[in-house]
CSV table of C-alpha atoms and ligand atoms in Angstrom, one decimal:
chain,number,residue,atom,x,y,z
A,1,TYR,CA,-27.5,-10.8,-17.9
A,2,GLN,CA,-29.6,-14.2,-18.7
A,3,ALA,CA,-26.9,-14.0,-21.8
A,4,LYS,CA,-23.9,-14.2,-19.9
A,5,THR,CA,-24.8,-17.1,-17.8
A,6,ALA,CA,-26.1,-18.9,-20.4
A,7,GLY,CA,-22.6,-19.5,-22.0
A,8,ARG,CA,-20.0,-18.3,-24.1
A,9,GLU,CA,-22.2,-19.9,-27.3
A,10,CYS,CA,-25.2,-19.1,-26.8
A,11,TYR,CA,-27.0,-16.2,-27.5
A,12,ILE,CA,-30.6,-14.4,-26.1
A,13,THR,CA,-33.0,-12.5,-27.7
A,14,PHE,CA,-34.4,-9.9,-25.8
A,15,ASP,CA,-37.9,-10.3,-26.1
A,16,ALA,CA,-41.3,-8.8,-25.3
A,17,SER,CA,-40.9,-11.0,-21.8
A,18,MET,CA,-38.0,-9.6,-20.6
A,19,ARG,CA,-38.9,-6.7,-21.7
A,20,GLN,CA,-42.1,-6.7,-19.9
A,21,ALA,CA,-40.3,-7.4,-16.3
A,22,HIS,CA,-37.6,-4.8,-17.6
A,23,ASP,CA,-40.7,-1.9,-17.7
A,24,GLN,CA,-42.5,-3.0,-14.4
A,25,ALA,CA,-39.5,-3.3,-12.7
A,26,PHE,CA,-38.4,0.1,-13.9
A,27,ALA,CA,-42.3,1.5,-12.9
A,28,MET,CA,-41.9,0.2,-9.6
A,29,GLU,CA,-38.2,2.2,-9.7
A,30,GLN,CA,-39.8,5.6,-10.0
A,31,ALA,CA,-43.0,4.3,-7.5
A,32,ILE,CA,-40.3,3.7,-4.8
A,33,ARG,CA,-38.7,7.5,-5.8
A,34,GLN,CA,-42.4,9.2,-4.9
A,35,GLY,CA,-42.6,6.7,-1.8
A,36,LEU,CA,-39.3,8.1,-0.2
A,37,LYS,CA,-40.5,11.6,-1.3
A,38,HIS,CA,-43.8,11.4,0.2
A,39,GLY,CA,-42.8,9.5,3.6
A,40,GLN,CA,-44.9,6.4,2.7
A,41,PHE,CA,-42.4,4.2,3.7
A,42,ILE,CA,-42.9,3.7,7.8
A,43,PRO,CA,-41.9,0.9,10.3
A,44,HIS,CA,-44.5,-1.5,11.5
A,45,PHE,CA,-43.1,-3.4,15.1
A,46,GLN,CA,-42.8,-6.4,16.1
A,47,PRO,CA,-42.0,-8.1,19.8
A,48,ILE,CA,-39.1,-9.8,20.8
A,49,ILE,CA,-40.6,-12.1,23.8
A,50,ASP,CA,-39.0,-13.8,26.6
A,51,LEU,CA,-41.1,-16.9,25.9
A,52,LYS,CA,-40.8,-18.2,29.4
A,53,SER,CA,-42.3,-15.4,30.9
A,54,ASN,CA,-43.7,-13.5,27.7
A,55,LYS,CA,-42.8,-10.6,28.6
A,56,ILE,CA,-41.6,-8.5,25.7
A,57,VAL,CA,-37.9,-7.9,25.5
A,58,GLY,CA,-37.3,-5.6,22.5
A,59,LEU,CA,-39.2,-5.2,19.5
A,60,GLU,CA,-38.1,-5.3,15.5
A,61,ALA,CA,-38.8,-2.6,13.1
A,62,LEU,CA,-40.7,-4.3,10.5
A,63,LEU,CA,-40.6,-2.0,6.6
A,64,ARG,CA,-44.2,-1.2,5.5
A,65,TRP,CA,-44.6,0.8,2.2
A,66,HIS,CA,-47.8,3.0,2.8
A,67,HIS,CA,-48.9,2.8,-1.2
A,68,PRO,CA,-51.2,5.5,-1.9
A,69,SER,CA,-53.6,3.7,-4.1
A,70,GLU,CA,-52.5,0.3,-3.5
A,71,GLY,CA,-52.5,0.3,0.4
A,72,ILE,CA,-49.7,-1.4,2.8
A,73,LYS,CA,-46.9,-3.5,0.7
A,74,HIS,CA,-44.9,-5.7,2.4
A,75,PRO,CA,-41.1,-5.7,1.8
A,76,LYS,CA,-41.1,-9.0,-0.8
A,77,ALA,CA,-43.3,-7.0,-3.2
A,78,PHE,CA,-40.4,-4.7,-3.3
A,79,LEU,CA,-37.7,-5.8,-1.8
A,80,VAL,CA,-35.8,-7.1,-5.3
A,81,THR,CA,-36.3,-3.8,-7.1
A,82,ALA,CA,-35.2,-1.7,-4.4
A,83,THR,CA,-32.1,-3.3,-3.7
A,84,ASP,CA,-31.6,-4.1,-7.4
A,85,SER,CA,-31.3,-0.4,-8.0
A,86,GLY,CA,-29.9,0.9,-4.5
A,87,LEU,CA,-32.5,3.0,-3.6
A,88,ILE,CA,-32.6,0.6,-0.6
A,89,VAL,CA,-30.4,2.1,1.1
A,90,ALA,CA,-32.1,6.3,1.4
A,91,ILE,CA,-35.3,3.6,2.7
A,92,ASP,CA,-33.3,1.8,4.6
A,93,ARG,CA,-31.9,5.5,6.0
A,94,MET,CA,-35.4,6.6,6.4
A,95,MET,CA,-36.7,4.1,8.6
A,96,LEU,CA,-33.5,4.1,10.7
A,97,THR,CA,-34.2,8.0,11.6
A,98,GLU,CA,-38.0,7.2,11.8
A,99,VAL,CA,-36.7,4.6,14.3
A,100,CYS,CA,-34.3,6.0,16.2
A,101,TYR,CA,-36.8,9.2,16.4
A,102,GLN,CA,-40.0,7.3,17.8
A,103,LEU,CA,-37.8,5.5,20.0
A,104,ALA,CA,-35.9,8.6,21.4
A,105,ALA,CA,-39.0,9.9,22.2
A,106,LEU,CA,-39.6,6.8,25.5
A,107,PRO,CA,-38.4,7.5,28.6
A,108,PRO,CA,-35.0,6.0,28.4
A,109,GLU,CA,-36.4,3.5,30.9
A,110,GLN,CA,-39.1,2.8,28.9
A,111,ALA,CA,-37.2,2.0,25.9
A,112,PRO,CA,-36.5,-0.9,24.8
A,113,MET,CA,-34.2,-3.2,22.8
A,114,MET,CA,-35.3,-2.1,19.2
A,115,ALA,CA,-34.0,-4.3,16.1
A,116,VAL,CA,-33.9,-2.6,12.7
A,117,ASN,CA,-33.1,-4.7,9.6
A,118,LEU,CA,-30.4,-3.6,7.4
A,119,SER,CA,-29.2,-4.1,3.4
A,120,HIS,CA,-26.1,-5.9,3.2
A,121,ARG,CA,-25.2,-2.9,0.8
A,122,HIS,CA,-24.1,-0.2,4.0
A,123,LEU,CA,-21.5,-2.9,4.8
A,124,LEU,CA,-19.7,-2.0,1.6
A,125,HIS,CA,-19.0,1.0,1.6
A,126,PRO,CA,-17.5,3.2,5.1
A,127,ALA,CA,-19.2,6.4,4.4
A,128,HIS,CA,-22.0,4.9,4.4
A,129,VAL,CA,-21.4,3.3,7.8
A,130,GLN,CA,-20.0,6.9,8.9
A,131,SER,CA,-23.8,7.9,7.7
A,132,LEU,CA,-25.6,5.1,10.0
A,133,LEU,CA,-24.1,6.1,13.0
A,134,SER,CA,-24.5,10.1,12.5
A,135,ILE,CA,-28.1,8.8,12.1
A,136,ILE,CA,-28.2,7.4,15.7
A,137,ASP,CA,-26.0,10.2,17.2
A,138,ASN,CA,-27.9,12.8,15.8
A,139,SER,CA,-31.7,10.9,17.4
A,140,GLY,CA,-29.6,10.2,21.0
A,141,VAL,CA,-30.5,7.0,21.2
A,142,GLU,CA,-28.9,4.9,23.5
A,143,LYS,CA,-26.7,3.2,21.3
A,144,SER,CA,-26.5,0.0,22.8
A,145,LYS,CA,-30.3,-0.8,22.9
A,146,LEU,CA,-30.2,-0.7,19.2
A,147,LEU,CA,-29.8,-4.4,17.4
A,148,LEU,CA,-28.7,-4.0,13.5
A,149,GLU,CA,-29.8,-7.0,11.5
A,150,PHE,CA,-28.3,-8.3,8.6
A,151,ALA,CA,-29.5,-11.0,6.4
A,152,GLU,CA,-27.6,-13.8,6.2
A,153,ALA,CA,-28.4,-14.6,2.3
A,154,ASP,CA,-27.2,-11.2,1.4
A,155,CYS,CA,-23.9,-12.3,3.1
A,156,VAL,CA,-22.9,-15.2,0.7
A,157,GLN,CA,-19.4,-13.8,-0.1
A,158,MET,CA,-18.3,-11.3,2.7
A,159,LYS,CA,-15.9,-9.2,1.0
A,160,GLN,CA,-13.3,-7.8,3.6
A,161,THR,CA,-14.8,-4.5,3.8
A,162,ALA,CA,-18.1,-5.7,5.2
A,163,ILE,CA,-16.5,-7.6,7.6
A,164,ASP,CA,-14.8,-4.2,8.9
A,165,SER,CA,-17.9,-2.4,8.6
A,166,LEU,CA,-19.3,-4.7,10.9
A,167,ALA,CA,-16.1,-4.3,13.5
A,168,THR,CA,-16.7,-0.3,13.1
A,169,LEU,CA,-20.4,-0.7,14.4
A,170,LYS,CA,-19.9,-3.3,17.2
A,171,GLN,CA,-17.3,-0.8,18.3
A,172,ALA,CA,-19.0,2.4,18.2
A,173,GLY,CA,-21.9,0.3,20.7
A,174,VAL,CA,-24.4,-1.0,18.6
A,175,HIS,CA,-25.3,-4.7,18.7
A,176,LEU,CA,-25.2,-6.6,15.1
A,177,ALA,CA,-27.3,-9.9,14.4
A,178,ILE,CA,-27.4,-12.2,11.7
A,179,ASP,CA,-30.3,-12.8,10.0
A,180,GLN,CA,-32.5,-15.6,8.3
A,181,PHE,CA,-30.2,-17.8,9.7
A,182,GLY,CA,-29.4,-20.9,8.4
A,183,SER,CA,-31.1,-20.1,5.0
A,184,GLY,CA,-28.0,-19.7,2.9
A,185,GLN,CA,-25.5,-21.4,2.5
A,186,ALA,CA,-23.2,-18.8,4.6
A,187,SER,CA,-23.8,-19.6,8.5
A,188,LEU,CA,-21.4,-21.0,10.1
A,189,GLN,CA,-18.2,-19.9,7.7
A,190,LEU,CA,-20.2,-16.3,8.7
A,191,LEU,CA,-20.4,-16.8,12.3
A,192,GLN,CA,-16.8,-17.5,12.8
A,193,GLN,CA,-15.7,-13.9,11.2
A,194,CYS,CA,-18.5,-11.9,12.2
A,195,PRO,CA,-18.7,-10.4,15.7
A,196,VAL,CA,-22.2,-10.2,16.3
A,197,ASP,CA,-24.6,-10.6,19.1
A,198,PHE,CA,-27.4,-12.7,18.2
A,199,ILE,CA,-27.9,-15.0,16.0
A,200,LYS,CA,-32.0,-15.3,14.5
A,201,LEU,CA,-32.8,-18.6,13.6
A,202,ASP,CA,-34.6,-18.5,10.2
A,203,GLN,CA,-38.1,-19.8,10.6
A,204,GLN,CA,-37.9,-23.1,9.1
A,205,PHE,CA,-36.1,-24.3,12.3
A,206,VAL,CA,-39.1,-23.5,14.2
A,207,SER,CA,-41.7,-25.0,11.1
A,208,GLN,CA,-39.3,-28.2,11.6
A,209,LEU,CA,-39.8,-29.0,14.8
A,210,SER,CA,-42.6,-31.0,14.8
A,211,GLU,CA,-41.6,-33.8,12.3
A,212,GLY,CA,-39.4,-35.1,14.1
A,213,LYS,CA,-36.3,-36.3,16.7
A,214,ARG,CA,-34.1,-34.9,14.0
A,215,GLN,CA,-35.5,-32.2,13.4
A,216,GLN,CA,-34.8,-31.0,17.1
A,217,ALA,CA,-31.4,-32.3,17.4
A,218,LEU,CA,-31.0,-29.7,15.0
A,219,PHE,CA,-32.2,-27.1,16.6
A,220,ARG,CA,-30.5,-28.0,20.3
A,221,ALA,CA,-27.1,-28.1,18.7
A,222,LEU,CA,-27.7,-24.8,16.5
A,223,LEU,CA,-28.7,-23.7,20.6
A,224,ASP,CA,-25.6,-24.9,21.2
A,225,LEU,CA,-23.4,-23.4,19.3
A,226,SER,CA,-24.5,-20.2,19.4
A,227,GLN,CA,-24.0,-20.8,23.4
A,228,GLN,CA,-20.8,-21.7,22.7
A,229,MET,CA,-20.7,-18.7,20.3
A,230,GLY,CA,-21.6,-16.2,23.0
A,231,CYS,CA,-24.4,-15.2,21.3
A,232,GLU,CA,-28.2,-15.1,22.3
A,233,LEU,CA,-30.1,-16.9,20.2
A,234,VAL,CA,-33.6,-15.6,18.7
A,235,ALA,CA,-35.9,-18.1,17.3
A,236,GLU,CA,-38.2,-17.2,14.8
A,237,GLY,CA,-42.0,-17.7,13.3
A,238,ILE,CA,-43.7,-19.3,16.1
A,239,GLU,CA,-47.4,-19.8,15.0
A,240,ASP,CA,-48.4,-21.8,17.7
A,241,ALA,CA,-48.8,-23.1,21.5
A,242,GLN,CA,-47.3,-26.2,20.9
A,243,GLN,CA,-43.8,-24.4,19.0
A,244,GLN,CA,-43.1,-22.3,22.3
A,245,LYS,CA,-43.8,-25.4,24.7
A,246,GLN,CA,-41.3,-27.0,22.4
A,247,LEU,CA,-38.8,-24.2,22.4
A,248,THR,CA,-38.9,-23.5,26.0
A,249,ALA,CA,-38.1,-26.7,27.0
A,250,MET,CA,-35.1,-27.4,24.7
A,251,GLY,CA,-33.8,-24.1,26.9
A,252,CYS,CA,-34.8,-21.2,23.6
A,253,ARG,CA,-34.7,-18.1,25.1
A,254,TYR,CA,-36.2,-15.7,22.8
A,255,GLY,CA,-38.7,-16.0,20.2
A,256,GLN,CA,-41.0,-14.2,17.7
A,257,GLY,CA,-44.2,-15.0,15.6
A,258,PHE,CA,-47.5,-14.4,14.8
A,259,TRP,CA,-48.6,-16.9,18.2
A,260,LEU,CA,-46.7,-14.3,20.5
A,261,ALA,CA,-47.5,-11.3,18.9
A,262,LYS,CA,-47.8,-10.0,15.6
A,263,PRO,CA,-46.4,-6.6,13.6
A,264,GLU,CA,-47.9,-3.4,14.7
A,265,ALA,CA,-48.4,0.3,13.3
A,266,HIS,CA,-47.7,1.8,17.0
A,267,LEU,CA,-45.1,1.8,19.1
A,268,ALA,CA,-47.4,2.9,22.2
A,269,LYS,CA,-50.1,0.0,21.9
A,270,MET,CA,-46.6,-2.9,22.5
A,271,PHE,CA,-47.0,-1.8,25.2
A,272,ALA,CA,-49.8,-3.0,26.1
A,273,VAL,CA,-50.1,-5.8,28.5
A,274,ASP,CA,-52.8,-7.7,26.2
A,275,ASN,CA,-51.0,-8.0,22.8
A,276,VAL,CA,-48.8,-10.3,24.3
A,277,ALA,CA,-52.2,-12.6,23.5
A,278,HIS,CA,-50.7,-15.2,26.0
A,279,SER,CA,-48.9,-13.9,28.6
A,280,LYS,CA,-50.1,-14.9,32.0
B,301,C2E,P1,-36.6,-10.3,8.7
B,301,C2E,O1,-36.1,-9.5,9.1
B,301,C2E,O2,-36.4,-12.1,8.7
B,301,C2E,O3,-38.2,-10.4,9.4
B,301,C2E,C1,-39.4,-11.0,9.6
B,301,C2E,C2,-40.6,-11.6,9.1
B,301,C2E,O4,-41.4,-12.5,9.5
B,301,C2E,C3,-41.5,-10.4,8.4
B,301,C2E,O5,-42.1,-10.2,7.6
B,301,C2E,C4,-42.9,-10.2,10.2
B,301,C2E,O6,-43.7,-9.9,9.5
B,301,C2E,C5,-42.8,-12.4,9.6
B,301,C2E,N1,-43.2,-13.1,10.2
B,301,C2E,C6,-43.2,-12.5,11.7
B,301,C2E,N2,-43.9,-13.4,12.6
B,301,C2E,C7,-44.6,-14.6,11.5
B,301,C2E,C8,-44.8,-15.8,12.0
B,301,C2E,O7,-45.4,-16.3,13.0
B,301,C2E,N3,-45.1,-16.5,10.7
B,301,C2E,C9,-44.3,-16.2,9.7
B,301,C2E,N4,-44.9,-17.1,8.2
B,301,C2E,N5,-44.0,-15.4,9.5
B,301,C2E,C10,-43.8,-14.4,10.2
B,301,C2E,P2,-41.4,-8.7,6.6
B,301,C2E,O8,-42.0,-7.9,7.6
B,301,C2E,O9,-42.4,-9.0,5.4
B,301,C2E,O10,-40.5,-8.8,6.5
B,301,C2E,C11,-39.4,-10.1,5.5
B,301,C2E,C12,-37.9,-9.9,5.5
B,301,C2E,O11,-38.1,-8.3,4.9
B,301,C2E,C13,-37.1,-9.4,6.2
B,301,C2E,O12,-37.2,-10.7,7.2
B,301,C2E,C14,-36.3,-8.7,6.1
B,301,C2E,O13,-35.3,-9.6,6.0
B,301,C2E,C15,-36.9,-7.3,5.3
B,301,C2E,N6,-36.5,-6.4,5.6
B,301,C2E,C16,-37.8,-5.7,6.9
B,301,C2E,N7,-38.0,-4.4,7.1
B,301,C2E,C17,-36.8,-4.2,6.2
B,301,C2E,C18,-36.1,-3.1,6.3
B,301,C2E,O14,-36.4,-1.9,7.2
B,301,C2E,N8,-34.8,-2.7,6.0
B,301,C2E,C19,-34.8,-4.0,4.9
B,301,C2E,N9,-33.2,-3.3,4.1
B,301,C2E,N10,-35.0,-5.3,4.6
B,301,C2E,C20,-36.2,-5.0,5.6
B,302,MG,MG1,-34.8,-8.8,10.6
B,303,MG,MG1,-35.6,-12.4,10.8
């Protein structure tokens, strides 16, 4: 791959460090396969909060690998290998199955909106989409409770198949979100192409709010844009009281962040009042 990108007149030898990287990825891939076999991929849950009332309006399922010898691993440690190898499709299906199962076990009136992250790879084959829909159907959860999130960076070149897949999912009755919106180069084009209900704004926009008027103006414009498009906006990465205050003052309704509530392994605990640290 490196040799290809370096151009025609250039050749690159397969040196020791490349071999090492290749071996590491291969070992990781084998470990992921074992993890899948032994049910080591499990969801943790982070609340999505109404910033004014501090009430939980939904949860986001976040992938964790409970590795037998290395402890809990976050997606950053294995997502690239899982995606490149295609194993992410199996991991996501396992997550979706588990999340739907847990959701279906709650009394319907208690069941929150549940956001699930999915790899863009599911959108490239109609059969993958059908497979997601049958997982949801078999679980018996109400489809409108589900919010399926696709990261913007994955969607740089949105193929027609992927756009059609989103339309199929939407038609089936689930809600859709663009995740990490504004982190890549695809943002505005994507909004036009994809029938999403939620925009999850990349953490950088919240962390830059304190830098000054220009950053705040940008945030306001994005808030306005999402309203004009008929989408809800969720501000991610809220880490202190000042940020929450600023966001509320600007009219931003929904947020997530360590300041509001951290990801937790147990769904039931999410409903304990004291989980939301700053509820009044
Ligand atoms: P994301 O979906 O945008 O999730 C938000 C990430 O920000 C999570 O990291 C969360 O733990 C972290 N976070 C939440 N609040 C704060 C905060 O206040 N400050 C900071 N600095 N971080 C905060 P996590 O769980 O490590 O996930 C990283 C990314 O991995 C996710 O970003 C998502 O794109 C991907 N991912 C997570 N679960 C899955 C999954 O089941 N399937 C797939 N395909 N991707 C997943
Ligand atoms: Mg997400
Ligand atoms: Mg996000």
